[in-house]
Amino acid sequence: MKHLQSFLEEKPRLRFIFTGGKGGVGKTVSAAVLAYHFASQGKKTLIASLNPVHSLTSVFGQDLSGGRNKPIQGVPGLFAVEVETSETVERYRDNIANRVREFLKWSDIPVDSKPFVDIAATNPAFEESAMFDKMMDVMLSEGEGYEVIVFDTAAVANAVRLIGLSKIYGLWLGRMIESRKEALSLRMQLSFRKEKVMEEVKKDPMLADLLAMNDRFTQVKGLLMDPEKTAFFFVTLPLTLPISVVKRFISTVRTYDIPVGGVIVNEVIPAEVAEKATGDEYMQNKYHEQGGYMQTIQQDLGELVRAYVPLYPNEVVGLERLRELARDMFDVGAPLAVSYGD
Ligand SMILES: Nc1ncnc2c1ncn2[C@@H]1O[C@H](COP(=O)(O)OP(=O)(O)OP(=O)(O)O)[C@@H](O)[C@H]1O
Ligand SMILES: [Mg+2]
């Protein structure tokens, strides 16, 4: 078992941080605290929200909307961006439309490209693909100049699913490149002037485009699979469903060779709070129930637990609360194995 603080100290080159877990467990506040931590260490940090519904504005208590990197007032070196989903999807759609048009033009297929693009864009995974594409942009170019980039991703379009998607994406790209090469070499065989066709192959815009996509994708994959550069943190509550979601994510992530940073157990009712509330039946029940789940966590995720964060009487909104959470999450004196009386 290792505290969050020691884990991060051992990984000074970490650059890409992700938080995952069931809906509402505290992924955004954990991402915010991690980003705050890196910035406080003097590292220029960007926290990027890739959710359809953003909550960074609320967590930091300042307006971060507008889809641009904005400095966080009160935390030098910390910047945030709430990526506009509709804008991102629209741009991605235009890109795809161009590709389809070009493909049809090249193949001399005299049909309207619009229906093809519409079919692609109504695919339920289209928005996720668009957000994944945006994430690649942030990792490779838009995030340039930032030492650390923390991603806050939605529960449904979870980062893990994005990586899963990335595998299919890679296969698809490989196929496309192969078939493009085949088509071009077929042209070459049919032609008498081979050198001329060879030149054409080199200039072929679609092949160049596919190769560039593949290159970009391979780069991102390399970064995501590098345990010195990337860490996925999973957030859970001491409750059945969030625990099973985290367990499932961890096994998925491992099959894709994505490095697991650890588990943060959030909203733990502190013993002293339960002890004080002797007459409160609801609190006593919750606390008793929590004891069982804490045992499950220790058995199933024990080695991976990096912090236990207490349940606060209020929501985590604004910098003051975030600082309090940061103190608790990075408290090296706190026990990592919680013992329960009953
Ligand atoms: N330790 C805590 N004590 C009290 N409230 C908390 C704690 N951690 C998080 N919260 C509150 O719980 C709510 C959910 O937190 P957060 O938005 O970070 O979850 P999430 O996993 O990002 O949710 P979503 O899946 O909707 O993105 C917020 O209102 C937050 O302020
Ligand atoms: Mg969130």
Coordinates of C-alpha atoms and ligand atoms in Angstrom, one line a residue:
M1 CA 0.0 0.0 0.0
K2 CA 1.2 3.4 -0.9
H3 CA 0.0 6.9 -0.1
L4 CA -0.9 9.1 -3.1
Q5 CA 1.9 11.4 -2.1
S6 CA 4.6 8.7 -2.2
F7 CA 3.1 7.2 -5.4
L8 CA 3.4 10.6 -7.1
E9 CA 6.9 11.2 -5.7
E10 CA 8.1 8.0 -7.4
K11 CA 6.7 9.2 -10.7
P12 CA 8.1 12.7 -11.3
R13 CA 7.6 12.5 -15.0
L14 CA 3.8 11.9 -14.9
R15 CA 2.1 14.0 -17.5
F16 CA -1.4 12.6 -18.2
I17 CA -3.8 12.0 -15.3
F18 CA -7.2 10.5 -15.6
T19 CA -10.0 9.8 -13.1
G20 CA -12.6 7.2 -13.6
G21 CA -15.5 5.6 -11.7
K22 CA -19.2 5.4 -11.4
G23 CA -21.4 8.6 -11.8
G24 CA -21.3 11.0 -8.9
V25 CA -18.5 9.4 -6.9
G26 CA -16.2 12.4 -7.0
K27 CA -14.2 12.0 -10.2
T28 CA -14.3 15.7 -10.9
V29 CA -13.3 16.8 -7.4
S30 CA -10.5 14.3 -7.4
A31 CA -9.3 15.5 -10.8
A32 CA -9.4 19.1 -9.4
V33 CA -7.5 18.2 -6.3
L34 CA -4.8 16.4 -8.3
A35 CA -4.5 19.3 -10.7
Y36 CA -4.3 21.7 -7.7
H37 CA -1.6 19.5 -6.2
F38 CA 0.6 19.6 -9.3
A39 CA 0.2 23.3 -9.8
S40 CA 1.1 23.9 -6.1
Q41 CA 4.3 22.0 -6.8
G42 CA 5.2 24.7 -9.4
K43 CA 4.2 22.5 -12.4
K44 CA 2.2 24.3 -15.0
T45 CA -1.0 22.3 -15.1
L46 CA -4.1 22.0 -17.3
I47 CA -7.3 20.4 -16.2
A48 CA -9.5 19.5 -19.2
S49 CA -13.1 18.5 -18.9
L50 CA -14.3 16.3 -21.7
N51 CA -17.8 15.9 -20.3
P52 CA -21.1 16.9 -22.1
V53 CA -22.0 18.5 -18.8
H54 CA -19.2 20.4 -17.1
S55 CA -18.7 20.9 -13.4
L56 CA -15.2 22.5 -13.2
T57 CA -16.9 25.9 -13.0
S58 CA -18.8 24.8 -10.0
V59 CA -15.9 23.0 -8.3
F60 CA -13.5 25.9 -8.6
G61 CA -16.2 28.4 -8.0
Q62 CA -15.3 30.5 -11.1
D63 CA -16.5 30.8 -14.7
L64 CA -14.4 28.4 -16.7
S65 CA -16.8 28.0 -19.6
G66 CA -16.2 29.0 -23.2
G67 CA -14.0 26.2 -24.4
R68 CA -10.7 28.0 -23.9
N69 CA -7.8 27.4 -21.5
K70 CA -8.4 29.9 -18.6
P71 CA -6.2 30.6 -15.6
I72 CA -7.7 29.6 -12.3
Q73 CA -7.7 32.7 -10.0
G74 CA -6.0 32.0 -6.7
V75 CA -3.9 29.0 -8.0
P76 CA -0.8 30.2 -9.9
G77 CA 0.1 27.8 -12.7
L78 CA -3.3 26.1 -12.9
F79 CA -5.4 26.4 -16.0
A80 CA -8.7 24.8 -16.9
V81 CA -10.8 24.2 -20.1
E82 CA -14.3 23.0 -20.4
V83 CA -14.4 21.5 -23.9
E84 CA -17.6 22.4 -25.8
T85 CA -19.1 19.1 -26.9
S86 CA -21.3 20.5 -29.7
E87 CA -18.4 22.5 -31.1
T88 CA -16.1 19.5 -31.0
V89 CA -18.6 17.2 -32.6
E90 CA -19.4 19.7 -35.3
R91 CA -15.7 20.1 -36.2
Y92 CA -15.2 16.3 -36.2
R93 CA -18.2 15.9 -38.4
D94 CA -16.8 18.4 -40.9
N95 CA -13.5 16.5 -40.9
I96 CA -15.2 13.2 -41.6
A97 CA -17.3 14.8 -44.3
N98 CA -14.2 16.0 -46.1
R99 CA -12.7 12.6 -45.9
V100 CA -15.8 10.9 -47.3
R101 CA -16.1 13.5 -50.1
E102 CA -12.5 13.0 -51.0
F103 CA -12.8 9.3 -51.0
L104 CA -15.9 9.3 -53.3
K105 CA -14.2 11.8 -55.6
W106 CA -11.1 9.7 -55.8
S107 CA -13.0 6.5 -56.5
D108 CA -15.0 8.3 -59.2
I109 CA -18.3 7.4 -57.4
P110 CA -20.7 10.1 -58.5
V111 CA -23.0 10.1 -55.4
D112 CA -23.8 12.7 -52.8
S113 CA -21.6 12.3 -49.8
K114 CA -24.1 13.8 -47.3
P115 CA -26.1 10.6 -46.6
F116 CA -22.9 8.8 -45.8
V117 CA -21.8 11.5 -43.4
D118 CA -25.2 11.6 -41.8
I119 CA -25.1 7.9 -41.1
A120 CA -21.7 8.1 -39.5
A121 CA -22.7 11.1 -37.4
T122 CA -25.8 9.5 -36.0
N123 CA -23.9 6.6 -34.7
P124 CA -24.2 6.7 -30.9
A125 CA -20.4 6.3 -30.6
F126 CA -19.8 9.4 -32.8
E127 CA -19.7 11.8 -29.9
E128 CA -17.3 9.6 -28.0
S129 CA -15.1 9.3 -31.0
A130 CA -15.2 13.1 -31.4
M131 CA -14.2 13.6 -27.7
F132 CA -11.4 11.0 -28.1
D133 CA -10.1 12.8 -31.1
K134 CA -10.2 16.0 -29.1
M135 CA -8.4 14.3 -26.2
M136 CA -5.6 13.3 -28.7
D137 CA -5.4 16.9 -29.8
V138 CA -5.0 18.1 -26.2
M139 CA -2.4 15.4 -25.5
L140 CA -0.3 16.0 -28.6
S141 CA -0.7 19.7 -29.5
E142 CA -3.1 21.9 -27.5
G143 CA -1.6 20.9 -24.2
E144 CA 1.9 21.9 -25.3
G145 CA 3.7 23.9 -22.6
Y146 CA 1.8 22.2 -19.8
E147 CA 3.9 19.9 -17.6
V148 CA 0.8 18.0 -16.4
I149 CA -2.6 17.5 -18.0
V150 CA -5.5 16.2 -15.9
F151 CA -8.5 14.9 -17.8
D152 CA -12.0 14.9 -16.3
T153 CA -14.1 12.5 -18.3
A154 CA -17.8 11.6 -18.1
A155 CA -19.0 8.4 -16.3
V156 CA -20.7 7.0 -19.4
A157 CA -18.2 8.0 -22.1
N158 CA -15.5 6.9 -19.6
A159 CA -11.9 7.2 -20.4
V160 CA -11.6 3.5 -20.2
R161 CA -14.2 3.0 -22.9
L162 CA -12.3 5.6 -24.9
I163 CA -9.2 3.5 -24.8
G164 CA -11.2 0.4 -25.7
L165 CA -12.5 2.4 -28.6
S166 CA -8.9 3.2 -29.5
K167 CA -8.2 -0.4 -30.1
I168 CA -10.9 -0.6 -32.7
Y169 CA -9.9 2.7 -34.1
G170 CA -6.3 1.4 -34.6
L171 CA -7.6 -1.8 -36.3
W172 CA -9.8 0.3 -38.6
L173 CA -7.0 2.6 -39.5
G174 CA -4.7 -0.3 -40.3
R175 CA -7.3 -1.8 -42.6
M176 CA -8.0 1.5 -44.3
I177 CA -4.3 2.1 -45.0
E178 CA -3.9 -1.5 -46.4
S179 CA -6.8 -1.2 -48.7
R180 CA -5.7 2.2 -49.9
K181 CA -2.3 0.8 -50.7
E182 CA -3.9 -2.1 -52.5
A183 CA -6.0 0.2 -54.6
L184 CA -3.1 2.3 -55.5
S185 CA -0.9 -0.6 -56.4
L186 CA -3.7 -2.0 -58.6
R187 CA -3.6 1.3 -60.5
M188 CA 0.1 0.9 -60.8
Q189 CA -0.2 -2.5 -62.3
L190 CA -2.7 -1.3 -64.9
S191 CA -0.5 1.6 -65.9
F192 CA 2.3 1.5 -68.4
R193 CA 4.1 4.5 -66.9
K194 CA 5.0 3.1 -63.4
E195 CA 7.2 6.0 -62.3
K196 CA 4.5 8.4 -62.9
V197 CA 2.0 6.4 -60.9
M198 CA 4.6 6.0 -58.1
E199 CA 4.8 9.8 -57.9
E200 CA 1.1 9.9 -57.7
V201 CA 1.1 7.4 -54.8
K202 CA 3.5 9.6 -52.9
K203 CA 1.3 12.6 -53.4
D204 CA -2.0 10.7 -52.7
P205 CA -3.8 12.9 -50.2
M206 CA -5.9 10.2 -48.8
L207 CA -3.0 7.8 -48.0
A208 CA -1.1 10.7 -46.5
D209 CA -4.1 11.6 -44.4
L210 CA -4.5 8.0 -43.2
L211 CA -0.8 7.7 -42.4
A212 CA -0.9 11.0 -40.5
M213 CA -3.9 9.8 -38.5
N214 CA -2.2 6.5 -37.7
D215 CA 1.0 8.3 -36.7
R216 CA -1.0 10.5 -34.3
F217 CA -2.9 7.6 -32.9
T218 CA 0.3 5.5 -32.3
Q219 CA 1.9 8.4 -30.5
V220 CA -1.1 8.7 -28.2
K221 CA -1.2 5.0 -27.5
G222 CA 2.4 5.0 -26.6
L223 CA 1.9 7.8 -24.2
L224 CA -1.2 6.3 -22.6
M225 CA 0.6 3.0 -22.1
D226 CA 3.7 4.5 -20.5
P227 CA 3.5 4.1 -16.7
E228 CA 6.0 6.9 -16.2
K229 CA 3.8 9.3 -18.1
T230 CA 0.3 8.2 -17.5
A231 CA -1.8 7.2 -14.5
F232 CA -5.5 6.4 -14.2
F233 CA -7.0 6.9 -10.8
F234 CA -10.3 5.3 -9.9
V235 CA -12.6 6.8 -7.4
T236 CA -15.0 4.7 -5.3
L237 CA -17.4 5.2 -2.4
P238 CA -17.6 2.5 0.3
L239 CA -20.7 1.1 -1.4
T240 CA -21.4 -2.0 -3.6
L241 CA -22.0 -0.5 -7.0
P242 CA -19.1 2.0 -7.1
I243 CA -16.8 -0.8 -5.9
S244 CA -17.8 -3.2 -8.6
V245 CA -17.6 -0.5 -11.3
V246 CA -14.0 0.3 -10.2
K247 CA -13.1 -3.4 -10.2
R248 CA -14.4 -3.8 -13.7
F249 CA -12.6 -0.7 -14.9
I250 CA -9.3 -1.9 -13.4
S251 CA -9.5 -5.2 -15.2
T252 CA -10.5 -3.6 -18.5
V253 CA -7.7 -1.0 -18.2
R254 CA -5.2 -3.8 -17.4
T255 CA -6.2 -5.7 -20.5
Y256 CA -5.3 -2.6 -22.5
D257 CA -2.0 -2.2 -20.7
I258 CA -3.0 1.2 -19.3
P259 CA -1.2 2.0 -16.1
V260 CA -3.4 2.1 -13.0
G261 CA -2.4 4.9 -10.5
G262 CA -4.5 3.6 -7.8
V263 CA -7.9 3.9 -6.0
I264 CA -9.3 6.8 -4.0
V265 CA -12.0 5.9 -1.5
N266 CA -14.2 8.9 -1.2
E267 CA -16.9 10.0 1.2
V268 CA -15.9 7.8 4.1
I269 CA -17.9 8.5 7.3
P270 CA -15.2 9.3 9.9
A271 CA -15.3 7.2 13.1
E272 CA -15.5 10.2 15.4
V273 CA -18.5 11.5 13.5
A274 CA -20.3 8.2 13.9
E275 CA -19.3 7.9 17.5
K276 CA -20.7 11.3 18.3
A277 CA -24.0 10.6 16.7
T278 CA -25.0 7.7 18.9
G279 CA -28.7 8.5 18.8
D280 CA -28.8 8.9 15.1
E281 CA -30.1 5.6 13.7
Y282 CA -29.6 6.5 10.1
M283 CA -26.0 7.5 10.7
Q284 CA -25.4 4.3 12.8
N285 CA -26.8 2.1 10.0
K286 CA -24.7 3.8 7.3
Y287 CA -21.6 3.6 9.4
H288 CA -22.2 -0.1 10.1
E289 CA -22.8 -0.8 6.5
Q290 CA -19.7 1.1 5.5
G291 CA -17.6 -1.2 7.8
G292 CA -18.5 -4.2 5.5
Y293 CA -17.7 -2.3 2.3
M294 CA -14.4 -1.1 3.8
Q295 CA -13.5 -4.8 4.3
T296 CA -14.4 -5.6 0.7
I297 CA -12.3 -2.7 -0.5
Q298 CA -9.3 -3.9 1.5
Q299 CA -9.6 -7.4 0.3
D300 CA -10.2 -6.7 -3.4
L301 CA -8.4 -3.4 -3.9
G302 CA -6.2 -3.1 -0.8
E303 CA -2.8 -2.7 -2.5
L304 CA -4.2 -0.1 -4.9
V305 CA -5.7 2.2 -2.3
R306 CA -4.0 5.6 -2.2
A307 CA -6.2 7.6 0.1
Y308 CA -9.4 7.6 2.1
V309 CA -11.2 10.9 1.9
P310 CA -13.8 11.7 4.6
L311 CA -17.4 12.6 3.8
Y312 CA -17.8 16.3 4.4
P313 CA -21.0 17.9 5.7
N314 CA -21.0 20.1 2.6
E315 CA -20.4 19.9 -1.1
V316 CA -16.9 20.5 -2.4
V317 CA -17.4 23.9 -4.1
G318 CA -14.8 26.6 -4.3
L319 CA -11.0 26.7 -3.6
E320 CA -11.3 26.6 0.2
R321 CA -13.1 23.3 0.2
L322 CA -10.7 22.0 -2.5
R323 CA -7.7 22.8 -0.3
E324 CA -9.3 21.0 2.6
L325 CA -9.9 17.9 0.3
A326 CA -6.3 18.2 -0.9
R327 CA -5.0 18.1 2.7
D328 CA -7.1 15.0 3.4
M329 CA -6.2 13.2 0.1
F330 CA -2.5 13.9 0.5
D331 CA -2.4 13.2 4.3
V332 CA 0.6 10.9 4.7
G333 CA -0.2 10.4 8.3
A334 CA -3.6 8.9 7.6
P335 CA -3.9 5.1 7.9
L336 CA -4.4 3.3 4.6
A337 CA -6.0 0.3 6.2
V338 CA -9.0 1.2 8.3
S339 CA -9.8 -1.1 11.1
Y340 CA -13.4 -1.5 12.1
G341 CA -14.5 -2.5 15.6
D342 CA -17.4 -4.6 14.5
Ligands
LIG1 N1 -15.9 13.8 0.2 C1 -17.0 14.5 -0.1 N2 -17.8 15.0 0.9 C2 -18.9 15.6 0.5 N3 -19.3 15.8 -0.7 C3 -18.5 15.4 -1.7 C4 -17.3 14.7 -1.5 N4 -16.8 14.3 -2.7 C5 -17.6 14.8 -3.6 N5 -18.6 15.4 -3.1 C6 -19.8 16.0 -3.8 O1 -20.4 15.0 -4.5 C7 -20.9 15.5 -5.8 C8 -20.3 14.6 -6.9 O2 -18.9 14.9 -7.0 P1 -18.2 15.0 -8.4 O3 -19.0 16.0 -9.3 O4 -16.8 15.2 -8.3 O5 -18.5 13.5 -8.9 P2 -18.3 12.9 -10.4 O6 -17.9 11.5 -10.2 O7 -17.4 13.8 -11.2 O8 -19.8 13.0 -11.0 P3 -20.3 12.8 -12.5 O9 -20.3 11.4 -12.8 O10 -21.6 13.5 -12.5 O11 -19.3 13.6 -13.4 C9 -20.5 16.9 -5.8 O12 -21.6 17.7 -5.4 C10 -19.4 17.0 -4.8 O13 -19.3 18.3 -4.3
MG2 MG -17.7 14.8 -13.0

